[in-house]
XYZ file of C-alpha atoms in Angstrom:
560
model
C 0.277 -0.147 -0.267
C 1.093 3.597 -0.917
C -0.131 6.809 0.903
C 0.043 10.372 -0.499
C -0.189 13.413 1.103
C -0.770 15.881 -1.026
C -1.523 19.710 -0.951
C -3.068 22.672 -3.183
C -0.933 25.178 -2.156
C -0.281 26.928 -4.876
C -4.203 28.134 -6.127
C -6.423 29.890 -3.566
C -9.391 27.733 -5.094
C -10.403 24.028 -5.291
C -8.757 22.750 -7.903
C -8.701 18.877 -9.736
C -5.220 16.606 -8.712
C -4.077 14.461 -10.673
C -1.118 11.672 -10.419
C 0.117 9.459 -12.911
C 2.840 7.107 -11.719
C 4.127 3.262 -12.461
C 4.039 0.089 -11.399
C 6.948 -2.678 -12.189
C 4.810 -4.492 -14.597
C 1.854 -4.502 -17.291
C 1.093 -7.031 -14.451
C 0.868 -5.760 -11.304
C -2.720 -4.438 -10.510
C -4.474 -1.817 -8.075
C -6.862 -3.521 -6.198
C -7.407 -0.537 -3.312
C -7.956 3.359 -3.371
C -9.002 6.030 -0.735
C -9.793 8.973 -0.218
C -9.902 9.781 2.854
C -11.673 7.118 5.115
C -14.094 5.884 2.605
C -12.634 3.143 -0.165
C -13.428 3.218 -4.005
C -15.679 1.002 -5.690
C -15.096 -0.941 -9.092
C -17.027 0.596 -11.392
C -16.765 -0.173 -15.610
C -14.746 2.161 -17.362
C -16.848 4.244 -19.660
C -19.493 4.009 -16.686
C -16.774 5.614 -13.961
C -15.597 8.830 -16.812
C -19.653 9.764 -17.138
C -19.985 9.549 -13.243
C -16.842 11.653 -12.541
C -17.537 14.542 -14.927
C -21.502 14.687 -13.850
C -20.109 14.539 -10.178
C -17.408 17.356 -10.977
C -20.185 19.259 -12.724
C -22.309 19.564 -9.821
C -19.199 20.369 -7.544
C -19.288 17.072 -5.382
C -16.157 15.036 -4.772
C -15.545 12.249 -6.630
C -11.590 10.595 -6.884
C -10.774 7.918 -9.218
C -7.761 4.834 -9.837
C -7.600 3.774 -13.586
C -5.423 1.807 -15.393
C -3.885 4.407 -18.355
C -2.147 2.279 -20.355
C 0.449 -0.826 -19.856
C 2.132 -0.234 -16.317
C 0.589 3.104 -15.793
C -1.282 4.358 -13.977
C -3.383 7.350 -12.613
C -5.523 8.830 -9.934
C -7.197 11.950 -9.893
C -8.865 13.450 -6.923
C -12.089 16.518 -6.868
C -11.906 19.386 -4.836
C -8.592 19.663 -4.121
C -8.996 22.951 -1.217
C -6.705 25.642 -1.145
C -3.718 24.422 1.462
C -5.993 21.672 2.944
C -4.506 18.450 3.330
C -5.504 15.203 1.677
C -4.294 11.343 1.391
C -5.008 9.337 -1.073
C -4.431 5.273 -0.500
C -3.616 2.921 -3.026
C -3.145 -0.574 -2.793
C -1.442 -2.697 -5.425
C -0.684 -6.206 -6.291
C 3.004 -6.989 -8.361
C 4.547 -10.110 -9.241
C 8.167 -10.614 -7.262
C 10.641 -11.449 -9.986
C 13.878 -13.614 -9.254
C 16.960 -11.588 -8.133
C 20.619 -12.475 -6.719
C 18.573 -11.609 -3.501
C 16.322 -13.970 -3.494
C 12.493 -12.170 -4.475
C 12.715 -8.719 -5.713
C 10.042 -6.112 -6.286
C 11.282 -2.384 -7.876
C 8.736 0.153 -8.077
C 9.865 2.867 -10.757
C 8.345 5.766 -8.663
C 10.398 8.964 -8.199
C 9.215 12.901 -8.173
C 10.452 16.160 -10.048
C 10.739 17.818 -6.625
C 12.124 16.775 -3.238
C 9.157 15.537 -1.127
C 9.938 16.140 2.475
C 9.746 12.643 3.984
C 9.136 9.197 2.812
C 8.775 6.240 4.693
C 8.954 2.627 3.737
C 7.775 0.294 6.080
C 8.661 -3.224 4.544
C 6.496 -6.307 6.053
C 6.671 -10.023 5.672
C 3.515 -12.144 6.862
C 5.710 -15.550 7.103
C 8.548 -14.673 9.002
C 10.642 -14.055 5.543
C 13.866 -11.586 6.434
C 13.227 -8.213 4.418
C 15.823 -6.049 2.782
C 15.360 -2.870 0.741
C 17.173 0.000 -1.069
C 16.444 3.482 -1.896
C 18.949 3.954 -4.825
C 22.449 3.745 -3.039
C 20.744 3.951 0.618
C 19.918 0.202 1.605
C 19.469 -1.194 4.612
C 18.661 -4.947 5.878
C 15.918 -6.075 8.047
C 17.121 -9.065 9.981
C 13.251 -9.206 11.136
C 9.809 -9.865 9.453
C 9.136 -5.391 9.471
C 11.341 -3.063 8.952
C 10.778 0.502 8.536
C 13.100 3.374 7.317
C 12.650 6.972 6.694
C 14.210 9.543 3.960
C 14.378 12.766 4.442
C 14.394 15.501 1.716
C 14.706 12.840 -1.717
C 13.305 12.627 -4.943
C 13.615 8.777 -4.832
C 16.023 9.163 -8.073
C 16.309 5.442 -8.684
C 13.201 4.176 -7.073
C 11.892 1.982 -4.331
C 13.858 -1.483 -4.328
C 12.404 -4.314 -1.703
C 13.539 -7.981 -2.088
C 12.748 -10.951 0.061
C 15.090 -13.470 1.266
C 13.125 -17.053 0.169
C 14.105 -18.735 3.807
C 12.019 -21.933 2.398
C 10.274 -23.087 -0.754
C 6.370 -22.100 -0.720
C 3.433 -24.845 0.296
C 1.995 -26.047 -3.686
C -1.312 -24.343 -2.276
C -1.642 -21.758 -0.506
C -5.529 -20.829 1.138
C -7.589 -18.394 3.587
C -11.045 -17.900 4.551
C -12.267 -14.553 3.113
C -15.152 -14.184 5.809
C -16.857 -16.660 7.583
C -18.165 -18.443 4.337
C -15.728 -17.996 1.352
C -12.614 -19.577 1.250
C -10.020 -18.619 -1.886
C -6.770 -20.702 -2.851
C -4.180 -20.242 -5.087
C -1.269 -22.626 -5.942
C 1.620 -23.597 -7.641
C 3.729 -26.386 -8.996
C 7.509 -25.816 -9.105
C 9.085 -27.199 -12.227
C 10.904 -28.954 -9.705
C 8.058 -31.076 -8.167
C 6.743 -31.399 -12.031
C 10.406 -32.917 -12.967
C 10.076 -35.287 -10.310
C 6.638 -36.492 -11.178
C 7.293 -37.060 -14.285
C 10.846 -38.966 -13.872
C 8.633 -41.410 -11.987
C 6.134 -42.008 -14.798
C 9.213 -42.857 -17.240
C 11.095 -44.955 -14.510
C 7.691 -46.702 -14.286
C 7.430 -47.481 -17.734
C 9.510 -49.731 -20.246
C 11.104 -47.645 -21.816
C 11.998 -50.009 -24.659
C 8.370 -50.100 -25.591
C 7.247 -49.099 -28.690
C 5.033 -45.820 -28.362
C 1.292 -46.523 -28.451
C -0.102 -45.834 -31.406
C -4.526 -45.422 -32.683
C -6.341 -48.774 -32.496
C -7.882 -47.518 -35.693
C -6.542 -48.616 -38.431
C -7.584 -47.904 -41.977
C -7.466 -51.867 -44.084
C -5.716 -50.418 -46.864
C -3.091 -48.998 -44.786
C -0.138 -51.248 -43.876
C 0.753 -53.112 -40.729
C 0.538 -49.516 -38.492
C 2.665 -51.692 -35.570
C 5.538 -52.284 -37.837
C 5.802 -49.039 -39.452
C 5.192 -46.891 -36.054
C 3.187 -44.137 -37.241
C 2.173 -41.131 -36.549
C -1.114 -40.146 -37.956
C -1.912 -36.633 -38.452
C -5.269 -35.080 -39.133
C -5.149 -32.054 -41.265
C -8.297 -29.518 -40.817
C -8.349 -27.267 -43.763
C -10.344 -24.302 -43.718
C -10.845 -23.934 -47.894
C -12.956 -20.620 -47.952
C -12.026 -18.065 -50.207
C -10.932 -16.041 -46.625
C -8.480 -18.886 -45.530
C -6.894 -18.810 -49.022
C -3.778 -16.681 -48.738
C -3.100 -19.620 -45.883
C -2.247 -22.429 -48.809
C 1.571 -21.249 -49.072
C 1.957 -21.698 -44.886
C 0.264 -25.126 -45.173
C 2.564 -26.940 -47.617
C 5.392 -25.655 -45.360
C 3.538 -26.524 -42.357
C 3.084 -30.004 -43.930
C 6.939 -30.288 -45.045
C 7.735 -29.509 -41.210
C 5.614 -31.765 -39.397
C 6.892 -34.536 -41.652
C 10.261 -33.780 -40.806
C 9.629 -33.325 -37.045
C 7.745 -37.113 -36.861
C 9.927 -38.442 -39.021
C 13.148 -37.098 -36.029
C 11.573 -39.020 -33.646
C 11.497 -42.451 -35.266
C 8.219 -42.507 -36.390
C 6.520 -42.700 -40.075
C 4.352 -39.543 -40.759
C 0.706 -40.673 -42.602
C -1.943 -37.599 -43.205
C -5.024 -37.929 -43.280
C -6.545 -34.813 -44.818
C -10.254 -33.063 -44.400
C -11.555 -30.040 -45.799
C -14.861 -27.601 -44.659
C -16.143 -24.320 -46.174
C -19.748 -24.483 -46.793
C -19.781 -28.375 -46.807
C -17.173 -30.725 -45.556
C -14.733 -33.089 -47.582
C -12.162 -36.042 -47.097
C -9.888 -35.800 -49.458
C -7.549 -38.886 -48.333
C -6.540 -40.730 -45.179
C -3.235 -42.360 -44.860
C -1.188 -39.798 -46.836
C 3.041 -40.045 -47.322
C 4.205 -36.471 -47.486
C 4.937 -36.305 -51.366
C 0.767 -37.623 -51.304
C -0.295 -34.902 -49.036
C 2.190 -32.042 -50.063
C 0.138 -33.012 -53.945
C -3.636 -33.254 -52.297
C -3.177 -29.639 -51.332
C -1.406 -28.116 -54.097
C -5.376 -28.863 -55.610
C -7.241 -27.760 -53.447
C -9.580 -24.814 -54.530
C -10.293 -22.004 -51.522
C -13.771 -20.333 -52.108
C -17.183 -19.531 -50.770
C -18.029 -18.994 -46.662
C -16.646 -21.373 -43.653
C -18.766 -22.910 -41.443
C -16.943 -23.523 -38.837
C -20.079 -25.794 -36.785
C -18.874 -28.698 -39.802
C -16.265 -29.049 -36.734
C -18.026 -30.898 -34.615
C -18.657 -33.920 -37.309
C -14.844 -33.489 -38.630
C -13.209 -33.744 -35.001
C -15.631 -36.562 -33.900
C -13.956 -38.482 -37.364
C -10.810 -37.880 -37.448
C -9.890 -37.597 -34.275
C -10.871 -41.361 -33.602
C -8.477 -42.726 -36.226
C -5.618 -39.778 -35.629
C -3.212 -39.450 -32.925
C -3.245 -35.971 -33.238
C -5.196 -32.643 -35.362
C -4.321 -29.704 -37.349
C -6.399 -27.022 -37.542
C -5.814 -24.188 -40.680
C -8.345 -21.814 -40.572
C -8.345 -17.746 -40.142
C -11.072 -18.342 -37.674
C -13.863 -16.180 -40.009
C -17.280 -17.951 -39.908
C -18.423 -15.361 -42.760
C -21.682 -17.126 -43.498
C -25.113 -15.244 -42.664
C -25.709 -18.240 -40.280
C -22.809 -17.320 -37.696
C -22.805 -21.410 -36.471
C -20.129 -22.024 -33.855
C -19.388 -25.186 -33.279
C -20.200 -26.739 -30.211
C -17.769 -29.083 -29.097
C -19.854 -30.570 -26.122
C -19.588 -34.428 -26.692
C -16.496 -36.348 -25.474
C -15.796 -37.892 -28.841
C -15.306 -35.107 -30.302
C -12.755 -33.007 -27.789
C -11.417 -37.157 -27.268
C -8.251 -35.627 -29.136
C -6.168 -32.486 -28.414
C -6.949 -29.912 -31.575
C -3.448 -27.823 -32.373
C -4.102 -24.804 -33.948
C -1.636 -22.441 -35.955
C -2.048 -18.561 -35.721
C -1.965 -16.926 -39.316
C 0.975 -14.281 -39.589
C -0.066 -10.393 -38.683
C -0.825 -7.950 -41.459
C -2.177 -9.530 -44.481
C -4.705 -11.598 -43.078
C -7.827 -10.832 -41.289
C -8.359 -13.797 -38.574
C -10.287 -14.149 -35.432
C -7.680 -14.993 -32.767
C -10.555 -15.845 -30.414
C -12.347 -17.769 -31.823
C -8.790 -19.996 -32.611
C -7.694 -20.031 -29.007
C -11.257 -20.801 -28.163
C -11.530 -23.742 -30.465
C -7.902 -24.850 -29.394
C -8.581 -24.422 -25.560
C -12.297 -26.503 -25.276
C -10.319 -29.234 -26.833
C -7.244 -29.160 -24.572
C -4.840 -28.441 -27.840
C -2.536 -25.739 -28.327
C -3.090 -21.878 -29.669
C 0.481 -20.676 -29.573
C 2.563 -21.414 -31.703
C 2.838 -19.171 -35.175
C 2.519 -20.523 -39.349
C 5.603 -17.853 -39.630
C 7.755 -20.361 -37.726
C 6.514 -24.170 -38.683
C 9.055 -25.971 -37.881
C 8.729 -24.949 -33.614
C 4.727 -25.769 -33.551
C 5.448 -28.772 -35.566
C 7.589 -30.098 -32.905
C 4.878 -29.182 -30.399
C 2.354 -31.371 -32.385
C 5.055 -34.394 -32.906
C 6.408 -34.327 -29.003
C 9.646 -33.300 -30.346
C 9.618 -30.715 -28.105
C 7.489 -31.356 -25.220
C 6.110 -28.652 -22.921
C 4.138 -29.113 -19.983
C 0.607 -28.794 -20.171
C -2.064 -28.852 -17.535
C -4.684 -30.997 -18.960
C -7.549 -31.399 -16.518
C -7.572 -30.003 -12.813
C -9.929 -31.691 -10.843
C -11.086 -31.972 -6.966
C -12.701 -34.361 -4.580
C -16.394 -32.488 -4.948
C -15.681 -33.459 -9.029
C -17.770 -36.492 -8.661
C -20.289 -34.014 -6.581
C -23.010 -33.497 -9.145
C -24.606 -30.629 -7.349
C -21.246 -29.293 -6.485
C -20.178 -28.628 -10.699
C -23.742 -27.834 -11.156
C -23.231 -24.368 -8.825
C -22.896 -20.881 -10.348
C -19.320 -19.009 -10.523
C -20.128 -17.010 -7.573
C -20.518 -19.396 -5.026
C -17.595 -21.965 -7.083
C -14.856 -21.569 -9.491
C -11.710 -22.421 -10.436
C -9.184 -21.779 -12.934
C -8.932 -23.765 -14.985
C -12.201 -25.054 -14.880
C -12.732 -27.883 -13.444
C -16.059 -28.509 -14.864
C -14.520 -29.347 -17.844
C -12.768 -32.861 -18.988
C -10.045 -30.939 -20.834
C -8.356 -27.849 -21.076
C -4.942 -26.829 -22.462
C -2.894 -24.957 -20.028
C 0.685 -24.219 -20.350
C 3.523 -23.737 -18.050
C 4.472 -20.260 -17.120
C 7.935 -19.192 -18.293
C 9.854 -20.184 -15.121
C 8.511 -23.385 -15.427
C 5.573 -23.837 -13.498
C 1.972 -24.211 -13.460
C -0.809 -22.081 -11.256
C -4.091 -22.472 -10.683
C -6.470 -20.937 -8.072
C -10.227 -21.327 -6.912
C -12.884 -20.020 -4.378
C -16.337 -21.679 -3.560
C -18.397 -21.076 -0.745
C -18.644 -22.682 2.449
C -21.849 -22.189 3.195
C -23.021 -23.879 0.039
C -20.900 -26.922 -0.138
C -18.445 -28.412 1.758
C -14.493 -26.786 0.536
C -12.256 -29.847 -1.646
C -9.888 -31.587 0.628
C -7.493 -32.330 -2.559
C -6.806 -30.437 -5.736
C -5.402 -33.234 -8.296
C -3.936 -31.946 -11.695
C -3.514 -33.631 -14.701
C -0.274 -32.690 -16.847
C 1.209 -33.702 -20.160
C 4.740 -33.446 -21.418
C 5.464 -34.810 -24.826
C 3.680 -38.364 -24.737
C 4.181 -38.772 -20.973
C 1.098 -37.781 -18.662
C 1.239 -37.729 -15.047
C -1.451 -36.662 -11.665
C -0.159 -34.833 -8.900
C -2.818 -34.702 -5.929
C -2.251 -31.813 -3.656
C -4.196 -31.630 -0.247
C -6.013 -28.290 0.503
C -4.435 -27.107 3.580
C -6.507 -26.037 6.481
C -7.439 -22.095 6.405
C -8.419 -19.390 8.303
C -9.767 -15.796 8.142
C -6.277 -13.899 7.403
C -5.013 -10.605 5.608
C -3.728 -12.969 2.945
C -7.392 -13.971 1.915
C -7.587 -10.438 0.167
C -4.321 -11.064 -2.149
C -5.673 -14.498 -3.033
C -8.457 -13.081 -4.236
C -7.200 -10.466 -6.301
C -4.843 -13.385 -7.688
C -7.333 -15.941 -8.389
C -9.412 -12.627 -10.415
C -6.531 -11.829 -12.244
C -6.357 -15.564 -13.765
C -10.011 -15.868 -14.210
C -9.599 -12.462 -15.933
C -6.321 -14.197 -18.339
C -8.445 -17.197 -19.058
C -11.640 -15.324 -20.328
C -9.615 -13.672 -23.323
C -8.542 -17.451 -23.966
C -11.581 -19.608 -23.701
C -14.123 -17.050 -24.814
C -14.266 -16.797 -28.978
C -16.763 -13.655 -28.825
C -14.351 -10.453 -27.540
C -17.320 -8.160 -26.584
C -19.029 -11.043 -24.320
C -15.665 -11.988 -22.749
C -15.108 -7.938 -22.031
C -18.437 -7.933 -20.593
C -17.880 -10.788 -18.139
C -14.512 -9.382 -17.504
C -15.983 -6.604 -16.451
C -18.297 -8.060 -14.015
C -15.718 -10.000 -12.052
C -13.152 -6.927 -11.817
C -15.790 -5.218 -10.677
C -17.168 -7.900 -7.816
C -13.330 -8.491 -6.938
C -13.107 -4.732 -6.605
C -10.147 -4.290 -9.231
C -8.962 -1.206 -11.359
C -8.304 -2.867 -14.704
C -8.317 -2.279 -18.307
C -12.276 -2.653 -17.961
C -13.022 -1.278 -14.542
C -11.610 1.781 -12.842
C -11.743 2.126 -8.704
C -14.525 5.199 -7.836
C -14.576 7.370 -4.469
C -18.246 9.167 -3.705
C -18.718 10.316 -0.432
C -22.451 11.408 -0.464
C -25.078 9.070 -0.790
C -26.837 11.065 -3.263
C -24.044 10.628 -5.324
C -24.516 6.583 -4.772
C -28.802 6.780 -5.887
C -28.019 9.620 -8.606
C -26.084 7.491 -10.437
C -27.552 3.913 -9.511
C -24.628 2.770 -7.804
C -24.462 0.127 -4.895
C -23.102 1.936 -1.945
C -20.504 -0.550 -0.525
C -21.175 -1.808 3.284
C -18.799 -0.098 5.249
C -19.030 3.053 3.765
C -19.732 6.232 5.438
C -22.695 6.613 3.611
C -23.693 3.297 3.774
C -26.854 3.968 6.186
C -28.329 7.263 4.726
C -28.057 5.425 1.086
C -30.260 2.739 1.998
C -32.805 5.054 3.040
C -32.923 6.626 -0.407
C -33.282 3.590 -2.672
């Protein structure tokens, strides 16, 4: 939390004050804001701007905290009377980054003119030692709380705080937000994943041939003898997808090379769709596949709802599926694939993203299709080798493919709405595809209303690395009401917002849902602004709910 005392010492009438400040990265978020004693509420950005303008026009007090762009934020306060000190409090959550001192945070905050007094209080709730540094002026705290005061400083190098790592964090941290809601945040480190996959490998016959699909085309040679790796290619041949033709051929060549390097024989099945679907060939070698692709005709619109049957048919005969499309559903019906049947999502769908510029694409649809089938939409057609290695398993990545709890067999629990029980990734899905973060860790989170259902006792994670699959079971720790609950709530909300960008193909609807989630969690985000009002009439006039604990709450209830 940062507290600023501001004063208008130059203009003899009330003014509006604005303060722009940077956070360490665009992953940081402002989750609390107050002017005086009343805390702000989260409101959709457009609505907050409208309310702030109207309230200033009426001469009533209003303040905002909003994201400007990237890691830059801004607070505004109105009115700021002459020679009256006003205290602004801003709470933010920032990820720590590894450093030589452990984990570090650098807040690049500095001032043009010297500030009379700056007080830094660095504390750790789990007894970790705290080190902090104001530029060249550093100090080391041997306890979990350390205070340092500077006078007449501009903070030229900002504020640096480091935490010494005394012990590894548990895989799951949980806390009660109140008497009802339990929230948790989990992180499986790369070391634990490596250990889990080592046990899987050691428990298998390493000389055994790689398992292949049971479905064999009768016209093909013996699959077991040739050790085929069968790739199903689902190709959009609508007119808008024509620019993908050249890159499709390059991708087939890259897939063939990658599969061959694994000691297997590539076999391609080619299925096309536009207004109708068609099977071009089954069990083609590389030369035959390239010849078939060169003879394709691109015309008409595309009906993405055809993918349901294509995925079911092709998935039963292939080891892996690759979809090449621009994601544009340009028929009048605007039908979308449902992807609700288990057979439809039996095999992960890998989708190379078309290159930026020159090709109109709907990446939201592509990411949604991949996520719903447990596939990937992270590689691009501009780097076919990297994408091919992901499909063939030559460059395996750790991917969380399913999250379940001991409540997963409880249908009533799974039917609870998101307000009462939700996890990231969604525990109600049979298959997901959440790749490990850049540090090799897999992160997840959740919240449940314990008044509706008993909290889960175990979290199960199914993780895939190439052909290897392992399941990691993690016990849910005992929780109590704790200040860390708010931090876990913010982390869970940020994961939900990040996930929605991937899993929802309609950006307008995704923005609407993200706005609702950010408002409920009290976050300033790319969708929302934190808004401070002081009078009950301000809430009533603008159809805003006055939160419990606000000084105007009782009077507002009378008005509404």
